[in-house]
XYZ file of C-alpha atoms in Angstrom:
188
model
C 53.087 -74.638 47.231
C 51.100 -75.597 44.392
C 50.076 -73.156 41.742
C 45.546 -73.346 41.285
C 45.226 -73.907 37.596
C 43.041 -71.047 36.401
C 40.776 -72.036 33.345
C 41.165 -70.075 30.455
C 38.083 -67.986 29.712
C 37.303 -67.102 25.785
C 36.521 -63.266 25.206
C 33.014 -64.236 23.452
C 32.521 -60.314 23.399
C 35.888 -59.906 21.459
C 34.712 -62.616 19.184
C 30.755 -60.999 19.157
C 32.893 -57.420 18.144
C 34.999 -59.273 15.420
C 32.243 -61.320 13.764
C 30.419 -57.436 13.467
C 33.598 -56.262 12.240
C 33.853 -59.081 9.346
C 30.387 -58.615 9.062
C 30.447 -54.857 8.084
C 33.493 -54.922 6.010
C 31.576 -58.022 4.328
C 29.159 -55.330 3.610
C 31.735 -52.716 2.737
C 33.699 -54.981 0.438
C 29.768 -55.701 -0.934
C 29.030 -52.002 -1.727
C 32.350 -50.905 -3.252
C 31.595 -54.060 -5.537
C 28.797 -52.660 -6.510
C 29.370 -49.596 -6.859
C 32.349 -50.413 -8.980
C 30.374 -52.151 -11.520
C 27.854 -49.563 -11.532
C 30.708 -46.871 -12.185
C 31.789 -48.982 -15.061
C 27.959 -49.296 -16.020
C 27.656 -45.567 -15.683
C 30.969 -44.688 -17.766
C 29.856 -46.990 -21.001
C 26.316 -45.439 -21.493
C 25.510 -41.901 -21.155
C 22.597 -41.932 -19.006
C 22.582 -42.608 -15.534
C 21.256 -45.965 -13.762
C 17.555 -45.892 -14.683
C 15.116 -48.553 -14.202
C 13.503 -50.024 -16.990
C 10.639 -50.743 -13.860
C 10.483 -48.219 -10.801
C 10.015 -49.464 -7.216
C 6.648 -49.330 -7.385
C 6.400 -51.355 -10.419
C 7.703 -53.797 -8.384
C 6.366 -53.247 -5.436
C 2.804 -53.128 -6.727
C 4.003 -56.891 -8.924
C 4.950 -58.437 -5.375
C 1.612 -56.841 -3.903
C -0.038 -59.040 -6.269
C 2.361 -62.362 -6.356
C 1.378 -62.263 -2.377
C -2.405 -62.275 -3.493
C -2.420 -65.199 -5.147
C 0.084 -67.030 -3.128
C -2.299 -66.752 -0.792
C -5.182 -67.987 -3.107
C -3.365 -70.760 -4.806
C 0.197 -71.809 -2.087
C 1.438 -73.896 -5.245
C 1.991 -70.218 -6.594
C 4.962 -69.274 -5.458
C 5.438 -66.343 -8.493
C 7.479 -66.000 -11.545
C 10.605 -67.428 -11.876
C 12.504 -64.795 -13.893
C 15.072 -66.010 -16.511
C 13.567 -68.528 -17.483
C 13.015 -68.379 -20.807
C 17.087 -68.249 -20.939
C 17.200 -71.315 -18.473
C 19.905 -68.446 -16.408
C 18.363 -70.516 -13.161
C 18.981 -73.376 -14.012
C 22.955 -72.837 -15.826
C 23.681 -71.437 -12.187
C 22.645 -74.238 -10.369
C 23.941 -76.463 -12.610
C 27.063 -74.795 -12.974
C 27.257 -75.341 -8.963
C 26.045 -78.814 -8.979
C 28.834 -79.475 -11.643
C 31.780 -78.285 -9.661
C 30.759 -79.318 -6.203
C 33.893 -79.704 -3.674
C 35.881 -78.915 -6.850
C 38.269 -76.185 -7.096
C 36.734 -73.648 -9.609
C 39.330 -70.547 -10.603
C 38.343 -67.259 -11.742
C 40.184 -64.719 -14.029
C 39.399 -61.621 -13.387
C 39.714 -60.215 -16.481
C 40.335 -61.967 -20.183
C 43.431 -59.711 -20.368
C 44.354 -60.521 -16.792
C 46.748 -63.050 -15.622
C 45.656 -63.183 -11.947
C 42.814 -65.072 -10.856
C 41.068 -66.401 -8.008
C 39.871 -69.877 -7.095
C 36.980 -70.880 -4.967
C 36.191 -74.106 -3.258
C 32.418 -74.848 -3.679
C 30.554 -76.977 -1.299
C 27.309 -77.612 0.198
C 28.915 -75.538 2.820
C 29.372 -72.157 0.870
C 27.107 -68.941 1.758
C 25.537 -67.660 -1.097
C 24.244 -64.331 -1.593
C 21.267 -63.376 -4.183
C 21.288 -59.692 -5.499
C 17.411 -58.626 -6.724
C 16.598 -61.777 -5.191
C 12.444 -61.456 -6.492
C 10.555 -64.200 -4.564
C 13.724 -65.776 -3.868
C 13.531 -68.764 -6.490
C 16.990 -69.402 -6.695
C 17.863 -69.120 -2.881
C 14.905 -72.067 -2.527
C 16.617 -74.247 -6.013
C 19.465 -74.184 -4.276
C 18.626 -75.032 -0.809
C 16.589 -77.855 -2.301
C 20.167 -79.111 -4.005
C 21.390 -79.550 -0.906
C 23.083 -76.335 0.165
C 21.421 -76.717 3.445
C 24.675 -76.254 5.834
C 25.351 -72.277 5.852
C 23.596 -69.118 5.182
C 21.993 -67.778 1.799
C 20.963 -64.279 1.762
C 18.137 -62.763 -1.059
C 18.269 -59.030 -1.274
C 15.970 -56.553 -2.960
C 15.432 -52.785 -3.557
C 11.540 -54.200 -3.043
C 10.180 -54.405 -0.037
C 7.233 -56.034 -1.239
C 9.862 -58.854 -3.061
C 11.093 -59.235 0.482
C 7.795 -59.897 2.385
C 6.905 -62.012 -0.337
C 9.657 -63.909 -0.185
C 9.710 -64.441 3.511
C 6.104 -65.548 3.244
C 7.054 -68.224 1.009
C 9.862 -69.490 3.146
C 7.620 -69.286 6.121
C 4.724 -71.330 4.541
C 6.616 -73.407 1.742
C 10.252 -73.631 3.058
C 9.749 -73.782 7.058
C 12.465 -76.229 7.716
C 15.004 -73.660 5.788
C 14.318 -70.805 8.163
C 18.053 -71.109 10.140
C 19.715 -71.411 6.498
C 17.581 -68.203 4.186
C 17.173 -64.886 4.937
C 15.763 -61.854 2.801
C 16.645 -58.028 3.160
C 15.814 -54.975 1.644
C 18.724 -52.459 0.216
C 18.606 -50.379 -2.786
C 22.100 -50.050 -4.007
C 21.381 -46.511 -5.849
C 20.110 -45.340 -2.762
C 22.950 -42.709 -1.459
C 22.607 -43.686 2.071
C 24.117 -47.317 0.963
């Protein structure tokens, strides 16, 4: 008697239920991050987290930007940093040590580190991502071949930004996304 060879089925909604689970503790790691820094932030001044802007500053700033995108498409907004070329020192920094090896101390007093492979492969995440400037630089240097993610407290930053991509960066749509999370928010 011969035995019927069974194929061997994959569990896609094991996979679907792990990919969620490295998803949120993505997230989780993310926020403790964050909220580590801001703790340190916090513990070195003696006023809280305070905006120099409030939401609606910004919100009301995007409101516009969107305006006259619309009036003028080769207006895609401000590109913040620039007068300190920050941009352009993290793209180049990127460009610089593509599919090298780059380590990481995590402290000047430390001696562990951490090294990171960069490639045109790597996800990159943008926090008070604007109008999403950097997320376009850098899918126009070829980091076309995994997700980038732009977040802002704004939600008018957001729309703005997904506008753009829309109308300026349509063939990046699969690669960019935008969100909106405010990190002093409790509910984060």
């Amino acid at each position: 008697m011969t035995k019927k060879k069974t194929k061997k089925r994959v569990n896609t909604e094991s996979f679907s239920n792990q990919r969620r689970d490295d998803e949120l503790s993505w997230w989780s790691l993310l926020r403790k991050v964050i909220r580590e820094i801001l703790t340190i932030k916090e513990s070195k001044h003696t006023h809280t987290h305070t905006h120099q802007y409030g939401r609606q500053y910004w919100d009301d700033f995007y409101n516009k930007e969107k305006k006259n995108f619309s009036e003028n498409p080769d207006d895609t907004g401000e590109c913040w940093f620039n007068d300190s070329d920050a941009e352009e020192k993290m793209i180049d920094f990127l460009m610089n040590n593509l599919n090298n090896t780059t380590c990481f101390s995590s402290s000047s007093s430390s001696s562990s580190s951490s090294s990171v492979l960069i490639t045109e492969k790597s996800s990159m995440i943008d926090l008070g991502t604007g109008n999403g400037h950097l997320l376009f630089q850098l899918w126009e240097e070829g980091f076309k071949q995994n997700k980038m993610l732009g977040v802002d407290y704004s939600e008018q930053s957001v729309l703005f930004s997904k506008v753009i991509l829309d109308e300026v960066y349509q063939d990046a749509v699969d690669t960019i996304d935008f969100k909106q999370a405010d990190i002093f928010d409790d509910s984060w």
